[in-house]
CSV table of C-alpha atoms in Angstrom, one decimal:
chain,number,residue,atom,x,y,z
A,1,MET,CA,89.5,10.0,-28.9
A,2,ASP,CA,90.3,9.8,-25.2
A,3,LEU,CA,87.0,10.4,-23.5
A,4,ALA,CA,88.3,11.2,-20.1
A,5,PHE,CA,87.3,15.0,-20.5
A,6,LEU,CA,83.6,13.8,-20.5
A,7,THR,CA,83.9,12.5,-16.9
A,8,PRO,CA,81.9,15.5,-15.4
A,9,LEU,CA,79.0,14.5,-17.5
A,10,CYS,CA,79.1,11.0,-16.0
A,11,GLU,CA,78.6,12.4,-12.4
A,12,ARG,CA,75.3,14.2,-13.1
A,13,PRO,CA,71.9,12.4,-13.7
A,14,GLY,CA,70.5,15.0,-16.2
A,15,PRO,CA,68.3,15.7,-18.1
A,16,TRP,CA,70.8,17.7,-20.3
A,17,ALA,CA,70.9,20.7,-22.5
A,18,SER,CA,73.4,20.0,-25.4
A,19,VAL,CA,74.3,23.1,-27.5
A,20,TYR,CA,76.7,23.3,-30.4
A,21,VAL,CA,77.5,26.9,-31.4
A,22,ASP,CA,78.9,27.8,-34.9
A,23,ALA,CA,81.0,30.8,-34.1
A,24,SER,CA,82.4,31.1,-37.6
A,25,ARG,CA,79.1,32.0,-39.0
A,26,LEU,CA,78.8,35.0,-36.9
A,27,ALA,CA,82.4,36.3,-37.5
A,28,GLY,CA,82.2,40.1,-37.9
A,29,SER,CA,78.5,40.2,-36.9
A,30,THR,CA,77.0,43.0,-34.8
A,31,ALA,CA,76.3,42.8,-31.1
A,32,GLU,CA,72.7,42.6,-31.8
A,33,GLU,CA,73.0,39.6,-34.0
A,34,ARG,CA,75.2,37.9,-31.5
A,35,SER,CA,72.6,38.6,-28.7
A,36,SER,CA,70.0,37.2,-30.9
A,37,GLU,CA,71.9,34.0,-31.5
A,38,ALA,CA,72.2,33.4,-27.7
A,39,LEU,CA,68.4,34.3,-27.2
A,40,GLY,CA,67.6,31.7,-30.0
A,41,VAL,CA,69.4,29.1,-28.2
A,42,GLN,CA,67.6,29.9,-24.8
A,43,ARG,CA,64.2,29.8,-26.7
A,44,ALA,CA,64.9,26.5,-28.4
A,45,LEU,CA,65.7,24.9,-25.0
A,46,ALA,CA,62.8,26.4,-23.4
A,47,CYS,CA,60.5,25.0,-26.1
A,48,SER,CA,62.0,21.6,-25.7
A,49,GLY,CA,61.1,21.6,-22.0
A,50,ALA,CA,64.3,22.7,-20.3
A,51,ASP,CA,64.1,24.4,-16.9
A,52,GLU,CA,64.4,28.2,-16.7
A,53,ALA,CA,67.7,28.1,-14.7
A,54,THR,CA,69.4,25.9,-17.3
A,55,CYS,CA,68.2,27.9,-20.3
A,56,HIS,CA,69.5,31.1,-18.6
A,57,ALA,CA,72.9,29.6,-17.8
A,58,VAL,CA,73.3,28.4,-21.4
A,59,ARG,CA,72.2,31.9,-22.8
A,60,MET,CA,74.8,33.6,-20.6
A,61,ALA,CA,77.6,31.2,-21.6
A,62,VAL,CA,76.7,31.7,-25.3
A,63,ASP,CA,76.8,35.4,-24.7
A,64,GLU,CA,80.2,35.1,-23.1
A,65,LEU,CA,81.6,33.3,-26.1
A,66,TRP,CA,81.4,36.3,-28.2
A,67,HIS,CA,83.7,38.3,-25.9
A,68,SER,CA,86.6,35.9,-26.5
A,69,PRO,CA,88.4,34.9,-29.7
A,70,GLU,CA,86.6,31.9,-30.9
A,71,PRO,CA,87.0,31.3,-34.6
A,72,VAL,CA,85.3,27.9,-34.8
A,73,GLY,CA,82.9,27.3,-32.1
A,74,ARG,CA,82.2,25.6,-28.7
A,75,ALA,CA,79.9,23.0,-27.3
A,76,PHE,CA,77.9,23.5,-24.0
A,77,PHE,CA,76.4,20.7,-21.8
A,78,ALA,CA,74.2,22.1,-19.0
A,79,THR,CA,72.0,20.6,-16.3
A,80,GLY,CA,70.4,21.9,-13.0
A,81,GLY,CA,71.0,25.6,-13.9
A,82,GLU,CA,74.8,25.1,-14.6
A,83,VAL,CA,77.1,24.7,-17.6
A,84,VAL,CA,79.0,21.6,-16.6
A,85,LEU,CA,81.2,21.3,-19.6
A,86,ASP,CA,82.1,23.6,-22.6
A,87,PRO,CA,84.8,22.1,-24.8
A,88,PRO,CA,86.1,24.1,-27.8
A,89,LEU,CA,85.5,22.7,-31.3
A,90,SER,CA,88.2,22.3,-33.9
A,91,THR,CA,85.7,22.0,-36.7
A,92,ALA,CA,82.6,24.3,-37.1
A,93,PRO,CA,79.4,22.4,-36.6
A,94,PRO,CA,76.7,22.7,-39.4
A,95,GLY,CA,75.0,25.6,-37.7
A,96,THR,CA,74.1,26.3,-34.2
A,97,SER,CA,71.9,23.5,-32.5
A,98,ALA,CA,70.3,23.1,-29.2
A,99,ARG,CA,68.8,19.9,-27.7
A,100,TRP,CA,67.2,18.9,-24.4
A,101,ALA,CA,67.2,15.2,-23.5
A,102,ALA,CA,67.9,12.6,-20.8
A,103,LEU,CA,71.5,12.2,-22.0
A,104,PRO,CA,74.1,14.7,-23.1
A,105,HIS,CA,74.5,14.5,-26.9
A,106,THR,CA,78.2,14.0,-27.0
A,107,THR,CA,78.7,11.9,-30.2
A,108,PRO,CA,79.2,14.9,-32.5
A,109,LEU,CA,82.4,15.7,-30.5
A,110,LEU,CA,84.1,12.8,-32.2
A,111,ASP,CA,84.1,14.9,-35.4
A,112,LEU,CA,84.0,18.4,-34.2
A,113,ALA,CA,86.4,18.4,-31.3
A,114,GLY,CA,88.9,15.8,-32.3
A,115,GLU,CA,92.4,16.6,-33.5
A,116,GLU,CA,92.7,13.3,-35.4
A,117,PRO,CA,92.3,13.2,-39.1
A,118,LEU,CA,89.0,11.9,-40.5
A,119,TRP,CA,89.2,8.3,-41.8
A,120,LEU,CA,87.1,6.8,-44.6
A,121,VAL,CA,86.6,3.2,-44.1
A,122,ALA,CA,85.7,0.4,-46.5
A,123,ASP,CA,85.2,-3.4,-46.3
A,124,THR,CA,86.6,-4.7,-49.5
A,125,GLY,CA,84.7,-8.0,-49.2
A,126,GLU,CA,82.5,-7.1,-52.1
A,127,PRO,CA,82.3,-8.8,-55.5
A,128,ASP,CA,83.3,-5.9,-57.6
A,129,ALA,CA,86.3,-3.8,-56.8
A,130,ALA,CA,85.5,-1.2,-59.4
A,131,GLU,CA,82.2,-0.5,-57.7
A,132,VAL,CA,83.7,-0.3,-54.2
A,133,ALA,CA,86.4,2.1,-55.7
A,134,GLU,CA,83.8,4.3,-57.3
A,135,ALA,CA,81.7,4.5,-54.0
A,136,LEU,CA,84.8,5.3,-52.0
A,137,THR,CA,85.9,8.1,-54.4
A,138,ARG,CA,82.3,9.6,-54.3
A,139,ARG,CA,82.2,9.4,-50.6
A,140,GLN,CA,85.7,11.0,-50.1
A,141,ALA,CA,84.6,13.9,-52.2
A,142,GLU,CA,81.6,14.3,-50.0
A,143,THR,CA,83.3,14.0,-46.6
A,144,ARG,CA,86.9,15.3,-47.6
A,145,ALA,CA,88.3,12.6,-45.5
A,146,GLU,CA,92.1,12.7,-45.2
A,147,PHE,CA,92.7,8.9,-45.5
A,148,VAL,CA,90.9,5.9,-47.1
A,149,VAL,CA,91.3,2.8,-45.1
A,150,LEU,CA,90.7,-0.6,-46.6
A,151,VAL,CA,89.8,-3.4,-44.4
A,152,GLY,CA,89.8,-7.0,-45.8
A,153,ASP,CA,91.8,-9.5,-47.7
A,154,ASP,CA,95.2,-8.3,-49.0
A,155,LYS,CA,94.3,-9.2,-52.6
A,156,GLU,CA,90.7,-7.6,-52.5
A,157,CYS,CA,92.4,-4.4,-51.0
A,158,ALA,CA,95.0,-4.2,-53.7
A,159,ALA,CA,92.3,-4.6,-56.3
A,160,VAL,CA,90.4,-1.7,-54.9
A,161,ARG,CA,93.4,0.5,-54.2
A,162,ASP,CA,94.6,0.2,-57.9
A,163,ARG,CA,91.4,1.7,-59.0
A,164,LEU,CA,91.4,4.7,-56.6
A,165,PRO,CA,92.7,8.2,-57.7
A,166,ALA,CA,96.4,8.6,-57.1
A,167,ALA,CA,95.8,11.7,-54.9
A,168,LEU,CA,94.0,9.6,-52.2
A,169,ARG,CA,96.1,8.4,-49.2
A,170,VAL,CA,95.3,4.7,-48.7
A,171,ARG,CA,96.0,2.4,-45.9
A,172,HIS,CA,95.2,-1.2,-45.4
A,173,GLY,CA,93.6,-1.3,-41.8
A,174,THR,CA,94.6,1.1,-38.9
A,175,GLY,CA,94.5,1.0,-35.2
A,176,GLY,CA,91.1,0.1,-33.8
A,177,LEU,CA,89.7,-0.7,-37.3
A,178,GLU,CA,92.3,-3.4,-38.0
A,179,SER,CA,92.1,-4.7,-34.5
A,180,PHE,CA,88.2,-4.9,-34.9
A,181,ALA,CA,88.4,-6.7,-38.2
A,182,ALA,CA,90.9,-9.2,-36.7
A,183,ALA,CA,88.8,-9.7,-33.6
A,184,ARG,CA,85.6,-10.1,-35.5
A,185,GLY,CA,87.3,-12.7,-37.6
A,186,ARG,CA,88.4,-14.7,-34.6
A,187,GLY,CA,84.8,-14.5,-33.2
A,188,GLU,CA,86.1,-12.9,-29.9
A,189,GLY,CA,87.1,-9.4,-28.6
A,190,ALA,CA,84.6,-7.4,-30.7
A,191,ALA,CA,80.9,-6.6,-30.6
A,192,GLU,CA,78.6,-5.2,-33.1
A,193,GLY,CA,75.0,-4.0,-32.8
A,194,VAL,CA,73.1,-2.2,-30.0
A,195,PRO,CA,72.1,-5.3,-28.1
A,196,ALA,CA,75.6,-6.7,-27.9
A,197,LEU,CA,77.2,-3.3,-27.1
A,198,VAL,CA,74.6,-2.7,-24.3
A,199,GLU,CA,75.5,-5.9,-22.6
A,200,ALA,CA,79.3,-5.2,-23.0
A,201,ALA,CA,78.7,-1.6,-21.6
A,202,ARG,CA,77.1,-3.0,-18.5
A,203,GLU,CA,80.0,-5.3,-18.0
A,204,HIS,CA,82.5,-2.5,-18.4
A,205,ARG,CA,84.1,-4.5,-21.2
A,206,ILE,CA,84.2,-1.7,-24.0
A,207,SER,CA,87.8,-0.8,-24.9
A,208,GLU,CA,87.1,1.5,-27.8
A,209,LEU,CA,83.8,2.3,-29.2
A,210,LEU,CA,83.4,2.6,-33.0
A,211,VAL,CA,80.7,5.0,-34.3
A,212,ARG,CA,79.9,5.2,-38.0
A,213,ALA,CA,78.1,8.6,-38.6
A,214,GLY,CA,74.6,8.3,-40.2
A,215,GLY,CA,73.9,4.8,-39.0
A,216,ALA,CA,70.3,4.1,-38.0
A,217,GLU,CA,71.6,2.2,-34.8
A,218,ALA,CA,73.2,5.4,-33.5
A,219,CYS,CA,69.7,6.8,-33.1
A,220,ARG,CA,68.1,3.7,-31.9
A,221,GLN,CA,66.3,4.1,-28.5
A,222,VAL,CA,67.7,2.5,-25.5
A,223,TRP,CA,66.7,3.0,-21.9
A,224,VAL,CA,69.0,4.4,-19.1
A,225,GLY,CA,69.0,5.0,-15.4
A,226,SER,CA,70.8,7.7,-13.2
A,227,VAL,CA,74.3,6.2,-13.7
A,228,PRO,CA,76.1,5.4,-17.0
A,229,ASP,CA,76.2,1.6,-16.7
A,230,GLN,CA,72.4,1.5,-16.0
A,231,ILE,CA,71.6,0.8,-19.7
A,232,GLY,CA,69.2,-1.6,-21.4
A,233,VAL,CA,67.4,-2.3,-24.6
A,234,ARG,CA,64.1,-2.4,-22.6
A,235,ARG,CA,63.0,-0.3,-19.7
A,236,ALA,CA,62.5,-3.3,-17.6
A,237,ASP,CA,66.3,-4.2,-18.0
A,238,VAL,CA,67.3,-1.0,-16.5
A,239,LEU,CA,64.9,-1.3,-13.5
A,240,ALA,CA,66.3,-4.7,-12.9
A,241,LEU,CA,69.7,-3.2,-12.5
A,242,GLY,CA,68.5,-1.3,-9.5
A,243,ALA,CA,67.6,2.0,-11.2
A,244,ARG,CA,64.6,3.9,-9.5
A,245,ASP,CA,63.5,5.0,-12.9
A,246,ALA,CA,64.4,4.7,-16.6
A,247,PHE,CA,64.5,7.2,-19.4
A,248,PRO,CA,64.7,6.8,-23.2
A,249,GLY,CA,67.9,8.0,-24.9
A,250,ARG,CA,69.8,7.6,-28.1
A,251,ALA,CA,72.1,4.6,-28.3
A,252,ASP,CA,75.2,6.4,-29.3
A,253,ASP,CA,75.0,8.9,-26.5
A,254,ALA,CA,74.3,6.3,-24.0
A,255,LEU,CA,77.2,4.2,-25.0
A,256,MET,CA,79.5,7.2,-25.3
A,257,LEU,CA,78.7,8.1,-21.6
A,258,CYS,CA,79.4,4.4,-20.7
A,259,ALA,CA,82.7,4.4,-22.5
A,260,ALA,CA,83.8,7.6,-20.8
A,261,ALA,CA,82.8,6.4,-17.3
A,262,SER,CA,84.7,3.1,-17.8
A,263,GLY,CA,87.9,4.8,-19.3
A,264,ALA,CA,87.3,3.5,-22.8
A,265,GLY,CA,88.0,5.6,-26.0
A,266,ALA,CA,85.9,6.2,-29.1
A,267,LEU,CA,86.6,6.5,-32.8
A,268,SER,CA,84.5,8.0,-35.4
A,269,LEU,CA,84.3,6.2,-38.7
A,270,SER,CA,83.1,7.8,-42.0
A,271,GLY,CA,81.8,5.4,-44.6
A,272,PRO,CA,78.5,3.7,-45.5
A,273,PRO,CA,76.2,3.8,-42.5
A,274,GLY,CA,76.4,0.8,-40.4
A,275,ALA,CA,76.0,-0.8,-36.9
A,276,LEU,CA,77.7,0.6,-33.9
A,277,ALA,CA,80.7,-1.5,-32.9
A,278,ALA,CA,83.4,-1.9,-30.2
A,279,LEU,CA,86.7,-3.6,-29.3
A,280,LEU,CA,86.2,-5.3,-26.0
A,281,HIS,CA,88.3,-6.2,-23.1
A,282,PRO,CA,88.6,-9.9,-22.3
A,283,PRO,CA,85.8,-11.2,-19.8
A,284,HIS,CA,86.8,-11.2,-16.2
């Protein structure tokens, strides 16, 4: 996904209200029910510590949503009493949610606002091809991924592919995934895990961020300053970069903001939870 549309979020220090509205759930609802939905969002933000002006701005934006055709939903990112960005969603979120945090919670946009198909990824470097195929088939049924991508040795990929249902569309490597596997194999041009990605983000070396939904590292706490590349694993790291103060935030959201600010892209991967990763630009 091209993250250029997130640029307005890189220009404000926050904290941020991040709201995802499931408009499909209220299709055909009454005006009272829709008003109650907007009020619920306002109250949820207020309970999380959001300022009154921002709570009011978001409530008004959600109210306005019901006066236009919106079959799926919309995301709202607000700070300082203003809705800064409100991208439409191409996939309905799992219910309406509201969050108040130091960083805008943009990671769900990779799955909810993208027009690209969902890819299910598997590393075939496992001893039993039948077990890999069984796990893939089960995961595809859960996620409804449109493609299954096999990354690894040609012979191992073929062994797994031959055991998958004929209806599944299978590819051996694709785009950033294939490039990442190749770069990792060479030992250069790829980074994996929060500490390595934080260092790459500070150096503006991330070319494409790879986010695997459900991974524990996505929720890992990092520290951020007032600009996107003020990011560190420890609070002291951010202060050493010249930040006047540092705030805790989710690793995936911090890295998404860094990627957007530096012109990088991002790709959502569906598969077994794993580390955050990235393709890197060569060092300067």
